[in-house]
Amino acid sequence: MTDPNELNDDELMAELAAAVEEEAAVSDRRRNAARMAFTWRTVDAELAELLHDSALDAGAAVRSSGSPSGAPRTLTFVRGAITLEIEVDGDALLGEVVDDAGAGPATVTLQRPDADDRSVEADASGFFRFDGVEPGPARFVVTREGWSLTTPWATI
Amino acid sequence: METTDPLATLVPAAREGDQSAWNAIVDRFLPLVGAIIRRHRLSEADGDDVSQTVWLRLVEHLGALREPDALPGWIRTTTRNECLRVLAARSRTRPVDPQDSGGLDAVAGDVADTELLAAERRQALREALAELPAGRRELLLLLLTDPPLAYDEISARLDIPIGSIGPTRARALEQLRRTRALRGLGPDPVGGVV
């Protein structure tokens, strides 16, 4: 691309026009959703890291289109000794809380920007399930005696 | 807070919980997010989801963002990755017809770096406009109006002589080229990946 300093005035004005036009193309719906995102600001949440997302595996889209039944998407979040595995199977989310430090009752909360929180108890093995989950941004909060973990937001 | 305030002001203010600073950041970078989403050819609904996810992630990333100038690069990388995730995830539930030769490219295709660079360059141009003094910025914006405004209309709106519009335009563009935003555009304006 040409350095802006090498463009003459008319060329620079043409690029400016494209830049300004892009600004006008923003929908109010997206602007409002983006502004509202700020209400999710939490200062001291213990954020987990998204360690792996099978959707980003090399060639994931190509492979799955070759096999109609394609393997469900899996997401792996980690913080310290805690691992949270999520499998997206249609509108069901199947998950597992793995705690290297030992087992115990855990509550998993599904948060969506436009819906009330939903919570379930993980079973003795750490498994849990949410049904009827619509596509869109989501994150999970796992709480257990002594700790809680919040995942980053992801579009599911 | 205004969208024209420097990022070095907006980012720390948003980190401290200032909603108006956050709104200014949103207004400033929504066009970049939208441009990247458009290049990935997502559906309108998926595009809305990606956009919202990017902003939700930025809310939680503000605390870790110590270098405000890294924000455009972070937004570009995050938006692109989220587009790729959604394209791949949706292709699992909506099988692609192998006969439809364009379909596979559409789901598997990443967007060329040159297109991302062009989107980021348009962002830099908007940033550069924001750096200009209000009078000069307004003149350029009026000159960019589509359909074009007549010079006597611009003269009346800005209360400046018609004869000064041309020379002021030239000076404004010269100043634009020297703005921090455009001086930062080297051979690789994007810089390192965040």
Short mmCIF file of C-alpha atoms in Angstrom, two decimals, chain A residues 1-5 7-10 12-13 15-20 22-23 25-26 29-31 33-35 37-42 47 50 53-56 60-62 64-65 68 71-73 75 90 113-114 135-137 139 151-156, chain B residues 14-19 22-23 26-27 30-31 34-35 37-38 44 47-53 55-57 59-60 62 81-82 84-86 88-92 96 104 107-108 117-118 121-122 125-126 129 140-141 143-144 169-170 173 176-177 182 185:
data_model
loop_
_atom_site.label_atom_id
_atom_site.label_comp_id
_atom_site.label_asym_id
_atom_site.label_seq_id
_atom_site.Cartn_x
_atom_site.Cartn_y
_atom_site.Cartn_z
CA MET A 1 0.00 0.00 0.00
CA THR A 2 1.14 3.50 -0.72
CA ASP A 3 2.41 5.56 2.17
CA PRO A 4 -0.14 8.33 2.86
CA ASN A 5 2.69 10.82 2.49
CA LEU A 7 -0.58 10.24 -2.00
CA ASN A 8 -1.61 13.50 -3.56
CA ASP A 9 -4.41 15.48 -1.95
CA ASP A 10 -7.19 14.01 -4.07
CA LEU A 12 -5.82 11.08 0.22
CA MET A 13 -9.34 12.55 0.21
CA GLU A 15 -9.11 7.18 1.13
CA LEU A 16 -10.55 9.43 3.79
CA ALA A 17 -13.97 9.09 2.18
CA ALA A 18 -13.76 5.29 2.43
CA ALA A 19 -12.64 5.54 6.07
CA VAL A 20 -15.46 7.88 7.01
CA GLU A 22 -17.00 2.75 7.17
CA GLU A 23 -17.80 4.72 10.29
CA ALA A 25 -21.91 1.78 8.29
CA VAL A 26 -21.94 0.85 12.00
CA ARG A 29 -27.64 -2.52 17.34
CA ARG A 30 -23.92 -3.33 17.47
CA ARG A 31 -23.10 0.02 19.02
CA ALA A 33 -24.45 -4.09 22.45
CA ALA A 34 -20.83 -2.92 22.58
CA ARG A 35 -21.63 -0.12 25.03
CA ALA A 37 -20.69 -4.88 27.37
CA PHE A 38 -19.15 -2.50 29.90
CA THR A 39 -21.74 -3.51 32.50
CA TRP A 40 -19.91 -6.89 32.61
CA ARG A 41 -16.79 -5.23 33.92
CA THR A 42 -15.48 -7.09 36.96
CA LEU A 47 -9.89 -15.31 34.72
CA LEU A 50 -8.80 -20.47 26.78
CA ASP A 53 -10.62 -24.41 20.82
CA SER A 54 -11.08 -27.19 18.28
CA ALA A 55 -12.76 -24.65 15.97
CA LEU A 56 -9.34 -23.06 15.46
CA ALA A 60 -11.21 -27.62 11.10
CA ALA A 61 -13.78 -26.19 8.73
CA VAL A 62 -12.59 -28.27 5.80
CA SER A 64 -15.94 -31.15 9.28
CA SER A 65 -17.54 -30.26 5.97
CA PRO A 68 -21.39 -34.27 7.90
CA ALA A 71 -16.97 -33.95 15.80
CA PRO A 72 -18.52 -31.47 18.23
CA ARG A 73 -16.52 -28.35 18.99
CA LEU A 75 -13.22 -25.68 24.30
CA GLY A 90 -26.02 -28.60 18.80
CA PRO A 113 -25.06 -10.88 27.87
CA ASP A 114 -28.78 -10.86 27.01
CA PRO A 135 -25.80 -19.29 19.65
CA GLY A 136 -24.07 -16.15 20.88
CA PRO A 137 -21.50 -14.93 23.40
CA ARG A 139 -18.91 -17.47 29.52
CA THR A 151 -13.73 -18.08 31.63
CA PRO A 152 -13.16 -15.50 28.91
CA TRP A 153 -16.15 -14.79 26.67
CA ALA A 154 -16.50 -16.96 23.59
CA THR A 155 -19.04 -17.08 20.77
CA ILE A 156 -20.73 -20.45 20.77
CA ALA B 14 -12.26 2.95 31.08
CA ARG B 15 -10.14 0.68 33.24
CA GLU B 16 -11.26 2.74 36.24
CA GLY B 17 -14.89 2.27 35.26
CA ASP B 18 -15.66 5.41 33.24
CA GLN B 19 -18.55 4.48 30.94
CA TRP B 22 -15.65 3.12 27.18
CA ASN B 23 -18.30 4.53 24.83
CA VAL B 26 -16.43 1.69 21.22
CA ASP B 27 -17.37 4.51 18.84
CA LEU B 30 -16.58 -0.30 15.95
CA PRO B 31 -15.89 0.56 12.30
CA GLY B 34 -17.28 -4.15 11.49
CA ALA B 35 -14.87 -3.99 8.56
CA ILE B 37 -16.33 -9.01 10.21
CA ARG B 38 -17.57 -7.91 6.78
CA GLU B 44 -25.57 -10.62 10.09
CA GLY B 47 -21.49 -10.82 12.93
CA ASP B 48 -23.48 -9.34 15.80
CA ASP B 49 -22.33 -12.20 18.05
CA VAL B 50 -18.68 -11.79 17.09
CA SER B 51 -18.84 -8.04 17.61
CA GLN B 52 -20.39 -8.43 21.05
CA THR B 53 -17.86 -11.10 22.05
CA TRP B 55 -16.24 -6.02 23.22
CA LEU B 56 -16.97 -8.34 26.14
CA ARG B 57 -13.43 -9.67 25.85
CA VAL B 59 -13.87 -5.31 28.94
CA GLU B 60 -12.05 -8.12 30.69
CA LEU B 62 -8.61 -3.66 29.87
CA ASN B 81 -9.79 -15.02 15.57
CA GLU B 82 -13.39 -14.82 16.70
CA LEU B 84 -12.51 -17.80 12.28
CA ARG B 85 -13.88 -19.63 15.32
CA VAL B 86 -17.46 -18.86 14.37
CA ALA B 88 -15.47 -23.11 11.73
CA ALA B 89 -18.05 -23.78 14.44
CA ARG B 90 -20.99 -22.97 12.15
CA SER B 91 -19.64 -25.16 9.38
CA ARG B 92 -20.06 -28.14 11.73
CA VAL B 96 -21.22 -27.31 3.05
CA LEU B 104 -15.91 -24.26 1.03
CA VAL B 107 -16.10 -21.21 5.46
CA ALA B 108 -12.48 -22.25 5.34
CA LEU B 117 -4.00 -4.02 6.71
CA ALA B 118 -6.33 -1.93 4.55
CA ARG B 121 -5.18 1.78 7.57
CA ARG B 122 -8.70 3.20 7.31
CA LEU B 125 -7.07 7.61 8.85
CA ARG B 126 -10.03 8.02 11.23
CA LEU B 129 -8.84 12.91 11.55
CA LEU B 140 -12.56 17.87 5.66
CA LEU B 141 -15.73 16.08 6.73
CA LEU B 143 -15.76 18.25 1.83
CA LEU B 144 -16.29 14.47 2.02
CA ARG B 169 -8.05 21.90 2.77
CA ALA B 170 -4.45 21.70 1.58
CA LEU B 173 -4.28 17.38 4.59
CA LEU B 176 -3.11 15.02 8.56
CA ARG B 177 -0.02 13.44 6.99
CA LEU B 182 -0.30 8.38 10.07
CA LEU B 185 2.09 3.76 9.39
#
